[in-house]
């Protein structure tokens, strides 16, 4: 699958409290969560983001709380993929479980600038900066996770297991 | 080659005899936990699966603790959704207001988190039960939906970092200071994807409450879990509590570790983590003159009886500074009752602090102590991220109950000895 979009870039340790502050967690409606996504570090994110856009973070993206509301808000806001130097472990599994594409690439996260238009081939993990023409290879997923992604997320996989 | 305790626990929950770091396995889980924020999302996912039963009604705990007693109508709707799910599936360990407590204080107290078990909770601080030798780890809502349906979940076997604490603890230094110091040393992703194993004479001598404080914050270093060996203290704690038989797993002497880190605790003084990361730690003597507006003593990190006793030792016969709001939150109903019986509640009230019903409330900026723009809190909780306790331009300083209580009296960050 190919994705293309404009880059929103953030630093290290973007935590789930800034992705979706707890004051909005009295809702579990994805659309409402998306309206407040990133607002404590990027006030106009929800207004600026367009379908297909891409977030690039630094180290330990999604640290903190286990709230699945965080990847859910990002996905519902229209973000097609998150690239980071590393992901916090609960955010990592939540994203895979709910089908938000995430890629680990130290180089891409370091070099691609905010506002760049980039293209991602999810099958090969190749990230292309359309402005500079430079390409980056994301780390491959372990086989188990590839299966999980192919199945359409954890619930789809469980459905097959439970219902046959 | 021997195995670490986390490897042994995972292997025991699969059909493998041994497992290796990096391996991904589908393992049995012993307990599944959700709260009033994460369970509603899980319930929606569970319903998508389309089955009409949970894997085991005795192995699911639902604890409405975050925004309860219900702070607003939307929160009330979520709490209602969790309650109705619990009724529908006859969940044994659903804790209604009046029985509930902060989940990570409550589950150990009720004997629901046991050595050698795998416990998954849709709450990042589920790692608290590592103190009881359980591979307890925070996962997402979809994860617990799958686990409630199947009793299994996927895990990547983590590498282990062994921490060895030796030496004599200084006065007023406890589990909170040790874990803050550790996070300050290795950083907020210093144990990313890894198991932390807390060992050494200091851990052996630490109380169960102190151990739980340490394991609680493993996630703040990125860790999957913060495990402690099962010993006599663990067994004593569980003697009249454990709801099931259990099999502890301790690490082999020749187990392979990713890293071994040793600390001489005699060099550690009370710690304060400055905004906006738990790794921004400083000894309290180097904190400078930081004036703060609110002190919070409680949470899954420091809301246990030992924490309240320490706070009471400092607050006894004194008054909270007139510019300070001091909020004290016992972790469970049983801790609350004990605080009343021991006279701690009276000490707090006489000092001018408020004593609240158990709730996560202020820790995550939910309710019961939200900060205004520009305000600062010192808190015994676990996170000081941007906007964590309220306005995005407020600040949180993390510390032990002793330091938080000393501050409440002084009005600025102070060493406990300055007020005694």
Coordinates of C-alpha atoms in Angstrom, one line a residue:
Chain A
X1 CA 0.0 0.0 0.0
X2 CA 1.2 3.5 -0.9
X3 CA 0.7 6.5 1.3
X4 CA 1.4 10.1 0.5
X5 CA 1.1 13.2 2.7
X6 CA 2.6 16.3 4.3
X7 CA 4.8 15.9 7.4
X8 CA 4.0 17.2 10.8
X9 CA 7.2 16.9 12.8
X10 CA 7.7 16.7 16.6
X11 CA 10.6 16.0 18.9
X12 CA 11.5 13.2 21.4
X13 CA 9.1 11.7 24.0
X14 CA 5.8 12.9 22.5
X15 CA 3.7 11.4 25.3
X16 CA 0.1 10.2 25.2
X17 CA -0.9 13.1 27.5
X18 CA -0.1 15.6 24.8
X19 CA -1.4 13.4 21.9
X20 CA -4.8 13.4 23.7
X21 CA -5.0 15.1 27.1
X22 CA -6.9 13.2 29.8
X23 CA -9.4 16.1 30.2
X24 CA -10.9 14.7 27.0
X25 CA -10.9 11.1 28.0
X26 CA -14.5 11.3 29.3
X27 CA -15.3 10.6 25.7
X28 CA -14.4 7.5 23.7
X29 CA -15.8 8.9 20.5
X30 CA -13.0 8.8 17.9
X31 CA -14.2 12.0 16.1
X32 CA -14.3 14.0 19.3
X33 CA -10.9 12.7 20.4
X34 CA -9.4 13.6 17.0
X35 CA -10.6 17.2 17.4
X36 CA -8.2 17.6 20.4
X37 CA -5.3 15.6 19.0
X38 CA -1.9 17.1 19.8
X39 CA -3.4 20.4 21.0
X40 CA -1.2 20.9 24.0
X41 CA 2.0 21.0 21.8
X42 CA 0.5 22.0 18.4
X43 CA -2.7 24.0 19.0
X44 CA -3.9 24.1 15.4
X45 CA -3.0 20.5 14.5
X46 CA -6.6 19.3 14.1
X47 CA -7.4 22.3 11.8
X48 CA -4.3 21.9 9.7
X49 CA -4.1 18.2 9.2
X50 CA -5.4 16.7 6.0
X51 CA -6.3 13.1 5.2
X52 CA -3.2 11.2 4.4
X53 CA -0.7 13.4 6.3
X54 CA 2.1 11.9 8.2
X55 CA 3.6 12.5 11.7
X56 CA 7.3 12.2 12.3
X57 CA 8.5 12.0 15.9
X58 CA 11.8 11.4 17.6
X59 CA 12.7 8.9 20.3
X60 CA 10.1 7.2 22.5
X61 CA 7.0 8.4 20.6
X62 CA 3.8 7.7 22.4
X63 CA 5.3 7.3 25.9
X64 CA 3.2 7.3 29.0
X65 CA -0.3 6.2 29.4
X66 CA -1.8 3.0 27.8
X67 CA -4.7 5.0 26.4
X68 CA -5.6 3.6 23.0
X69 CA -7.4 6.9 22.6
X70 CA -4.0 8.3 21.5
X71 CA -3.4 6.2 18.3
X72 CA -7.2 6.3 17.7
X73 CA -7.2 10.1 17.8
X74 CA -4.2 10.3 15.4
X75 CA -5.8 7.8 13.0
X76 CA -9.2 9.5 13.1
X77 CA -7.6 12.9 12.6
X78 CA -6.5 11.6 9.1
X79 CA -2.9 10.7 9.8
X80 CA -1.9 7.8 7.5
X81 CA 1.3 6.8 9.2
X82 CA 3.6 7.7 12.1
X83 CA 7.4 7.5 11.6
X84 CA 9.7 7.8 14.6
X85 CA 13.2 6.9 15.9
X86 CA 11.5 4.6 18.4
X87 CA 8.1 4.0 19.9
X88 CA 7.0 3.5 23.5
X89 CA 5.9 -0.1 23.8
X90 CA 2.2 0.3 24.6
X91 CA 1.7 2.8 21.8
X92 CA 3.5 0.5 19.5
X93 CA 1.2 -2.5 20.2
X94 CA -1.9 -0.3 20.3
X95 CA -1.1 1.1 16.8
X96 CA -0.5 -2.4 15.4
X97 CA -3.7 -3.7 17.1
X98 CA -5.9 -0.9 15.7
X99 CA -4.3 -0.7 12.3
X100 CA -2.5 2.6 12.5
X101 CA 0.6 2.2 10.3
X102 CA 3.8 3.0 12.2
X103 CA 7.4 2.8 10.9
X104 CA 10.7 3.0 12.7
X105 CA 13.4 4.8 10.8
X106 CA 16.1 6.8 12.7
X107 CA 17.4 8.3 9.5
X108 CA 14.0 9.4 8.1
X109 CA 13.0 10.8 11.5
X110 CA 16.3 12.7 11.7
X111 CA 16.4 14.1 8.1
X112 CA 12.9 14.7 6.8
X113 CA 11.8 18.2 7.5
X114 CA 8.4 19.5 8.7
X115 CA 6.1 20.3 5.9
X116 CA 7.8 18.0 3.4
X117 CA 5.7 15.9 1.1
X118 CA 6.6 12.3 1.4
X119 CA 5.6 8.9 0.0
X120 CA 5.6 5.6 1.9
X121 CA 5.4 2.1 0.4
X122 CA 4.1 0.1 3.4
X123 CA 4.9 -3.2 1.8
X124 CA 8.6 -2.5 1.3
X125 CA 9.0 0.1 4.1
X126 CA 10.6 2.6 1.7
X127 CA 10.0 6.2 2.6
X128 CA 10.6 8.8 -0.1
X129 CA 11.0 12.5 0.5
X130 CA 9.4 13.9 -2.7
X131 CA 11.1 17.3 -2.2
X132 CA 14.7 16.1 -2.0
X133 CA 14.2 12.8 -3.8
X134 CA 16.0 11.0 -0.9
X135 CA 14.8 7.5 0.2
X136 CA 14.9 5.8 3.5
X137 CA 14.4 2.1 4.5
X138 CA 12.3 1.6 7.6
X139 CA 13.0 -1.3 9.9
X140 CA 11.0 -4.4 8.9
X141 CA 8.3 -5.8 11.3
X142 CA 8.7 -9.2 12.8
X143 CA 6.7 -11.9 11.1
X144 CA 4.1 -12.2 13.8
X145 CA 3.2 -8.5 13.5
X146 CA 3.1 -8.6 9.7
X147 CA 0.5 -11.3 10.1
X148 CA -1.4 -9.2 12.6
X149 CA -1.3 -6.2 10.2
X150 CA -2.4 -8.4 7.3
X151 CA -5.3 -9.8 9.3
X152 CA -6.6 -6.2 9.7
X153 CA -5.6 -5.9 13.4
X154 CA -6.0 -7.9 16.6
X155 CA -9.8 -8.0 16.7
X156 CA -10.1 -9.4 13.2
X157 CA -7.4 -12.0 14.0
X158 CA -9.3 -13.0 17.2
X159 CA -12.6 -13.2 15.3
X160 CA -11.1 -15.8 13.0
X161 CA -9.6 -17.7 15.9
X162 CA -12.7 -17.7 18.1
X163 CA -15.4 -18.1 15.4
X164 CA -13.4 -20.2 13.0
Chain B
X1 CA 22.5 -20.9 30.1
X2 CA 20.0 -19.9 32.8
X3 CA 16.8 -17.9 32.4
X4 CA 15.7 -14.6 33.9
X5 CA 12.4 -14.5 35.9
X6 CA 10.5 -12.8 33.0
X7 CA 11.6 -15.5 30.6
X8 CA 10.6 -18.2 33.0
X9 CA 7.2 -16.7 33.6
X10 CA 6.5 -16.3 29.8
X11 CA 7.7 -19.8 29.1
X12 CA 5.4 -21.2 31.8
X13 CA 2.4 -19.6 30.1
X14 CA 3.2 -21.1 26.7
X15 CA 3.9 -24.6 25.4
X16 CA 7.6 -23.8 25.1
X17 CA 10.2 -25.0 27.7
X18 CA 12.4 -22.0 27.1
X19 CA 11.9 -18.6 25.4
X20 CA 14.5 -16.1 24.2
X21 CA 14.4 -12.3 24.1
X22 CA 13.0 -11.0 20.8
X23 CA 10.7 -14.1 20.4
X24 CA 7.0 -13.3 20.0
X25 CA 4.7 -15.7 21.7
X26 CA 1.0 -16.0 22.3
X27 CA 0.8 -16.6 26.0
X28 CA -2.0 -17.4 28.5
X29 CA -2.9 -14.6 30.9
X30 CA -3.9 -15.0 34.5
X31 CA -5.7 -11.7 35.0
X32 CA -7.1 -9.0 32.8
X33 CA -7.7 -5.5 34.1
X34 CA -9.6 -2.5 32.8
X35 CA -10.7 0.8 34.3
X36 CA -13.4 3.4 33.5
X37 CA -11.3 5.1 30.9
X38 CA -9.9 2.1 29.0
X39 CA -12.6 -0.5 29.5
X40 CA -15.3 1.4 27.5
X41 CA -13.0 1.3 24.4
X42 CA -12.3 -2.4 25.2
X43 CA -16.0 -3.2 25.6
X44 CA -16.7 -1.7 22.1
X45 CA -13.9 -3.8 20.6
X46 CA -15.1 -6.9 22.6
X47 CA -18.5 -6.6 21.1
X48 CA -17.1 -6.5 17.6
X49 CA -15.7 -10.0 18.1
X50 CA -19.3 -11.3 18.3
X51 CA -19.0 -13.8 21.1
X52 CA -21.3 -14.0 24.1
X53 CA -18.9 -15.1 26.8
X54 CA -15.7 -14.0 28.5
X55 CA -12.8 -16.5 28.9
X56 CA -13.1 -16.6 32.7
X57 CA -15.3 -14.4 34.8
X58 CA -13.0 -14.9 37.8
X59 CA -9.9 -13.6 35.9
X60 CA -11.2 -10.2 34.9
X61 CA -11.0 -7.1 37.1
X62 CA -12.9 -4.0 36.3
X63 CA -12.1 -1.0 38.5
X64 CA -13.8 2.4 37.9
X65 CA -11.1 4.6 39.5
X66 CA -10.0 7.3 37.1
X67 CA -13.0 9.7 36.9
X68 CA -15.0 8.3 39.8
X69 CA -17.0 9.1 41.8
X70 CA -18.3 10.3 38.4
X71 CA -16.9 13.7 37.7
X72 CA -19.4 14.6 34.9
X73 CA -22.1 13.2 32.8
X74 CA -19.9 11.7 30.1
X75 CA -17.8 10.0 32.7
X76 CA -20.9 8.6 34.3
X77 CA -21.9 7.1 31.0
X78 CA -18.6 5.4 30.7
X79 CA -18.8 4.1 34.3
X80 CA -22.3 2.8 33.5
X81 CA -21.1 1.0 30.4
X82 CA -18.4 -0.8 32.5
X83 CA -20.9 -1.7 35.2
X84 CA -23.4 -3.1 32.7
X85 CA -20.7 -5.1 31.0
X86 CA -19.7 -6.5 34.5
X87 CA -23.3 -7.5 35.2
X88 CA -23.9 -9.0 31.8
X89 CA -20.9 -11.3 32.0
X90 CA -21.2 -11.8 35.8
X91 CA -17.6 -10.5 36.4
X92 CA -16.5 -11.5 39.9
X93 CA -14.1 -8.7 40.4
X94 CA -16.0 -5.6 39.5
X95 CA -15.5 -3.0 42.2
X96 CA -18.3 -0.6 42.7
X97 CA -17.8 2.8 44.4
X98 CA -17.6 1.9 48.1
X99 CA -15.5 -1.1 47.4
X100 CA -13.3 0.3 44.7
X101 CA -9.8 1.8 45.1
X102 CA -7.1 2.9 42.8
X103 CA -6.7 -0.3 40.7
X104 CA -3.0 -0.9 41.4
X105 CA -3.4 -0.4 45.1
X106 CA -6.5 -2.5 45.1
X107 CA -5.5 -5.7 43.1
X108 CA -2.5 -6.5 45.3
X109 CA -4.6 -5.8 48.5
X110 CA -7.3 -8.2 47.2
X111 CA -4.8 -10.9 46.4
X112 CA -5.6 -10.7 42.7
X113 CA -2.0 -10.2 41.6
X114 CA 0.3 -13.2 42.4
X115 CA 3.9 -14.3 41.9
X116 CA 4.7 -16.0 38.6
X117 CA 1.5 -14.8 36.9
X118 CA 1.0 -12.8 33.7
X119 CA -1.3 -9.9 34.3
X120 CA -2.3 -7.5 31.6
X121 CA -4.1 -4.3 32.3
X122 CA -5.3 -1.5 30.1
X123 CA -3.4 0.9 32.3
X124 CA 0.3 1.6 32.0
X125 CA 0.9 1.3 35.7
X126 CA -0.2 -2.3 35.7
X127 CA 3.6 -3.0 36.1
X128 CA 3.1 -2.2 39.8
X129 CA 2.5 -6.0 40.5
X130 CA 6.1 -6.7 39.4
X131 CA 6.8 -6.1 43.1
X132 CA 4.8 -9.3 43.7
X133 CA 6.9 -11.2 41.1
X134 CA 4.2 -11.0 38.5
X135 CA 4.8 -10.2 34.8
X136 CA 2.3 -7.4 35.0
X137 CA 2.3 -5.0 32.1
X138 CA 0.2 -2.2 30.6
X139 CA -1.5 -2.9 27.3
X140 CA -4.2 -1.2 25.2
X141 CA -7.9 -1.5 25.2
X142 CA -8.0 -3.7 22.1
X143 CA -5.5 -6.0 23.8
X144 CA -7.7 -6.5 26.9
X145 CA -10.7 -7.0 24.6
X146 CA -8.9 -9.9 22.9
X147 CA -7.6 -11.2 26.3
X148 CA -11.1 -11.1 27.8
X149 CA -12.4 -13.2 24.9
X150 CA -9.5 -15.7 24.6
X151 CA -7.5 -15.6 27.8
X152 CA -4.4 -15.1 25.6
X153 CA -2.3 -12.3 24.3
X154 CA 0.8 -11.7 22.2
X155 CA 4.1 -10.8 23.9
X156 CA 7.5 -10.0 22.7
X157 CA 9.9 -11.7 25.2
X158 CA 11.9 -8.8 26.6
X159 CA 15.6 -8.6 27.5
X160 CA 16.2 -7.8 31.1
X161 CA 18.2 -5.1 32.8
X162 CA 19.2 -6.1 36.3
X163 CA 19.5 -3.3 38.9
X164 CA 21.4 -4.0 42.1
X165 CA 20.9 -1.6 45.0
X166 CA 23.3 -1.8 47.9
X167 CA 24.4 0.3 50.9
X168 CA 22.5 2.0 53.7
X169 CA 19.4 4.2 52.9
X170 CA 19.6 7.8 54.1
X171 CA 16.8 9.1 56.3
X172 CA 13.7 9.9 54.4
X173 CA 14.8 8.0 51.3
X174 CA 12.5 5.3 50.1
X175 CA 11.2 3.4 47.1
X176 CA 10.1 6.6 45.3
X177 CA 13.6 8.2 45.6
X178 CA 15.2 5.0 44.4
X179 CA 13.1 4.7 41.3
X180 CA 13.2 8.4 40.5
X181 CA 17.0 8.2 40.8
X182 CA 17.1 5.2 38.5
X183 CA 14.9 6.9 35.9
X184 CA 17.1 10.0 36.2
X185 CA 20.1 7.8 35.5
X186 CA 18.9 5.7 32.6
X187 CA 16.3 8.1 31.1
X188 CA 12.6 7.8 30.1
X189 CA 13.4 5.3 27.4
X190 CA 16.4 3.7 29.2
X191 CA 14.5 0.4 29.6
X192 CA 12.4 0.6 26.4
X193 CA 10.9 -2.8 25.6
X194 CA 12.9 -4.4 28.4
X195 CA 12.1 -6.0 31.7
X196 CA 13.6 -4.2 34.8
X197 CA 14.6 -6.5 37.6
X198 CA 15.2 -4.8 41.0
X199 CA 17.6 -6.7 43.2
X200 CA 20.1 -6.3 46.1
X201 CA 20.0 -6.0 49.8
X202 CA 18.1 -2.7 49.7
X203 CA 15.2 -4.2 47.8
X204 CA 15.2 -7.3 50.1
X205 CA 14.9 -4.9 53.1
X206 CA 12.3 -2.7 51.4
X207 CA 8.6 -3.0 52.5
X208 CA 6.1 -4.4 50.0
X209 CA 4.6 -0.8 49.8
X210 CA 8.1 0.5 48.8
X211 CA 8.6 -2.3 46.3
X212 CA 5.3 -1.5 44.7
X213 CA 6.2 2.1 44.3
X214 CA 9.4 1.1 42.5
X215 CA 7.7 -1.4 40.1
X216 CA 4.9 1.1 39.5
X217 CA 7.3 3.5 37.7
X218 CA 9.1 0.9 35.5
X219 CA 7.0 2.2 32.7
X220 CA 8.4 5.7 33.2
X221 CA 11.7 4.3 32.0
X222 CA 9.9 2.6 29.1
X223 CA 10.0 -0.8 30.7
X224 CA 7.6 -3.7 30.1
X225 CA 7.7 -4.7 33.7
X226 CA 9.6 -4.1 37.0
X227 CA 10.1 -7.4 38.6
X228 CA 11.2 -8.3 42.1
X229 CA 12.0 -11.8 43.3
X230 CA 9.4 -13.6 45.5
X231 CA 10.7 -13.9 49.1
X232 CA 9.4 -14.3 52.6
X233 CA 8.0 -10.8 52.6
X234 CA 6.0 -11.4 49.5
X235 CA 4.6 -14.7 50.9
X236 CA 3.8 -13.0 54.2
X237 CA 2.0 -10.2 52.4
X238 CA -0.1 -12.7 50.3
X239 CA -0.7 -15.2 53.2
X240 CA -4.3 -14.2 53.9
X241 CA -5.0 -12.5 50.5
X242 CA -4.1 -14.7 47.6
X243 CA -7.2 -15.9 45.8
X244 CA -5.4 -18.6 43.9
X245 CA -2.3 -20.8 44.4
X246 CA 0.8 -19.5 42.8
X247 CA 4.2 -20.5 41.6
X248 CA 7.0 -17.9 41.8
X249 CA 9.8 -17.7 39.3
X250 CA 13.2 -16.3 40.3
X251 CA 16.1 -15.7 38.0
X252 CA 18.9 -18.3 37.6
X253 CA 22.3 -17.2 38.8
X254 CA 23.6 -17.7 35.3
X255 CA 20.7 -15.9 33.6
X256 CA 21.7 -13.6 30.7
X257 CA 21.1 -9.9 31.2
X258 CA 21.2 -7.1 28.7
X259 CA 22.9 -4.9 31.3
X260 CA 23.6 -4.9 35.0
X261 CA 23.5 -1.6 36.8
X262 CA 24.7 -1.1 40.4
X263 CA 23.8 1.7 42.7
X264 CA 25.2 2.6 46.1
X265 CA 22.1 4.0 47.8
X266 CA 24.1 5.8 50.6
X267 CA 24.8 8.4 47.9
X268 CA 21.1 9.0 47.2
X269 CA 19.1 11.7 48.9
X270 CA 15.4 12.5 48.5
X271 CA 14.7 13.2 44.8
X272 CA 12.5 15.6 42.9
X273 CA 11.7 15.2 39.2
X274 CA 11.3 18.6 37.5
X275 CA 8.9 19.3 34.6
X276 CA 8.2 17.8 32.1
X277 CA 9.8 14.4 32.3
X278 CA 10.3 11.9 35.1
X279 CA 14.0 11.7 34.1
X280 CA 14.6 15.4 35.1
X281 CA 15.6 14.4 38.6
X282 CA 17.6 16.4 41.1
X283 CA 18.5 15.8 44.7
X284 CA 16.2 17.9 46.9
X285 CA 19.2 19.9 48.1
X286 CA 19.7 21.1 44.6
X287 CA 16.1 21.9 43.9
X288 CA 16.4 25.6 44.6
X289 CA 13.6 27.7 45.9
X290 CA 10.6 26.4 44.0
X291 CA 7.3 27.8 45.2
X292 CA 4.4 25.5 44.5
X293 CA 0.6 25.9 44.9
X294 CA -0.6 22.3 45.5
X295 CA 0.7 19.1 47.1
X296 CA -0.9 15.8 46.1
X297 CA -0.1 12.8 48.3
X298 CA -1.6 9.6 46.9
X299 CA -2.0 7.6 43.6
X300 CA -1.1 4.1 42.5
X301 CA 2.5 5.2 43.1
X302 CA 2.3 6.4 46.7
X303 CA -1.2 6.0 48.0
X304 CA -0.5 3.1 50.4
X305 CA -0.6 3.0 54.2
X306 CA 3.2 3.4 54.6
X307 CA 3.1 6.5 52.4
X308 CA 0.3 8.0 54.5
X309 CA 2.2 7.2 57.7
X310 CA 5.3 9.0 56.4
X311 CA 3.2 12.0 55.4
X312 CA 1.5 12.0 58.8
X313 CA 4.9 11.9 60.6
X314 CA 5.8 15.2 58.9
X315 CA 2.4 16.8 59.1
X316 CA 1.6 15.9 62.8
X317 CA 1.0 19.0 64.9
X318 CA 1.8 21.3 62.0
X319 CA -0.2 23.4 59.6
X320 CA -0.2 23.3 55.8
X321 CA 1.1 26.6 54.5
X322 CA -1.6 29.2 53.8
X323 CA -0.8 29.4 50.1
X324 CA -0.9 25.6 49.6
X325 CA -3.7 23.2 48.8
X326 CA -2.8 19.8 50.2
X327 CA -4.8 16.9 48.9
X328 CA -4.3 13.5 50.4
X329 CA -5.8 10.4 48.7
X330 CA -5.7 7.0 50.3
X331 CA -5.5 4.3 47.6
X332 CA -8.3 2.1 48.7
X333 CA -11.2 1.9 51.2
X334 CA -9.1 -0.4 53.4
X335 CA -6.2 2.0 53.4
X336 CA -8.6 4.9 54.1
X337 CA -10.1 3.0 57.1
X338 CA -6.7 2.1 58.4
X339 CA -5.7 5.8 58.1
X340 CA -8.7 6.7 60.2
X341 CA -8.0 4.0 62.8
X342 CA -4.4 4.9 63.1
X343 CA -5.3 8.6 63.6
X344 CA -3.6 9.7 60.4
X345 CA -6.8 11.2 58.9
X346 CA -7.1 13.3 62.0
X347 CA -3.5 14.5 61.7
X348 CA -4.2 15.5 58.0
X349 CA -7.4 17.3 58.8
X350 CA -5.9 19.1 61.7
X351 CA -3.0 20.2 59.5
X352 CA -5.5 21.7 57.0
X353 CA -5.2 19.0 54.3
X354 CA -8.2 17.5 52.5
X355 CA -8.6 13.7 52.6
X356 CA -10.3 12.4 49.5
X357 CA -12.1 9.2 48.6
X358 CA -9.8 6.9 46.5
X359 CA -9.5 8.1 42.9
X360 CA -6.8 8.6 40.3
X361 CA -8.4 12.1 39.9
X362 CA -5.7 14.7 40.0
X363 CA -2.8 12.5 38.8
X364 CA -4.0 12.7 35.2
X365 CA -5.7 16.0 35.4
X366 CA -9.1 14.3 35.7
X367 CA -10.7 15.9 38.7
X368 CA -10.1 16.6 42.4
X369 CA -7.3 19.1 42.0
X370 CA -6.8 20.5 38.5
X371 CA -4.1 23.1 38.1
X372 CA -4.7 26.6 36.6
X373 CA -2.4 28.3 34.1
X374 CA 1.0 28.9 35.6
X375 CA 0.3 26.9 38.7
X376 CA 2.7 24.3 40.1
X377 CA 2.2 21.1 42.1
X378 CA 4.4 18.8 43.9
X379 CA 3.0 15.4 43.6
X380 CA 3.7 11.8 44.7
X381 CA 2.3 10.6 41.4
X382 CA 4.3 9.2 38.5
X383 CA 4.1 11.7 35.6
X384 CA 5.0 15.3 35.1
X385 CA 4.3 15.7 31.4
X386 CA 3.0 18.9 29.8
X387 CA -0.5 19.5 31.0
X388 CA -0.6 16.3 33.0
X389 CA -2.5 17.8 36.0
X390 CA -4.4 20.5 34.2
X391 CA -3.5 23.6 32.1
X392 CA -0.8 23.0 29.5
X393 CA 1.2 25.8 31.1
X394 CA 1.0 24.3 34.6
X395 CA 3.9 22.3 36.1
X396 CA 4.3 19.1 38.1
X397 CA 7.2 18.1 40.3
X398 CA 7.4 14.5 41.3
X399 CA 8.6 13.4 44.8
X400 CA 8.1 11.1 47.7
X401 CA 5.3 11.6 50.3
X402 CA 7.9 12.9 52.8
X403 CA 9.1 15.7 50.4
X404 CA 5.5 16.5 49.3
X405 CA 4.4 16.8 53.0
X406 CA 7.5 18.9 53.8
X407 CA 6.6 21.2 50.9
X408 CA 3.0 21.5 52.1
X409 CA 4.2 23.0 55.3
X410 CA 7.0 25.2 53.9
X411 CA 5.3 26.3 50.7
X412 CA 8.4 25.5 48.7
X413 CA 10.3 22.4 47.9
X414 CA 12.1 21.4 51.0
X415 CA 14.0 18.5 52.6
X416 CA 11.8 16.7 55.2
X417 CA 14.4 17.5 57.8
X418 CA 13.8 21.2 57.4
X419 CA 10.3 20.9 58.9
X420 CA 11.0 18.5 61.8

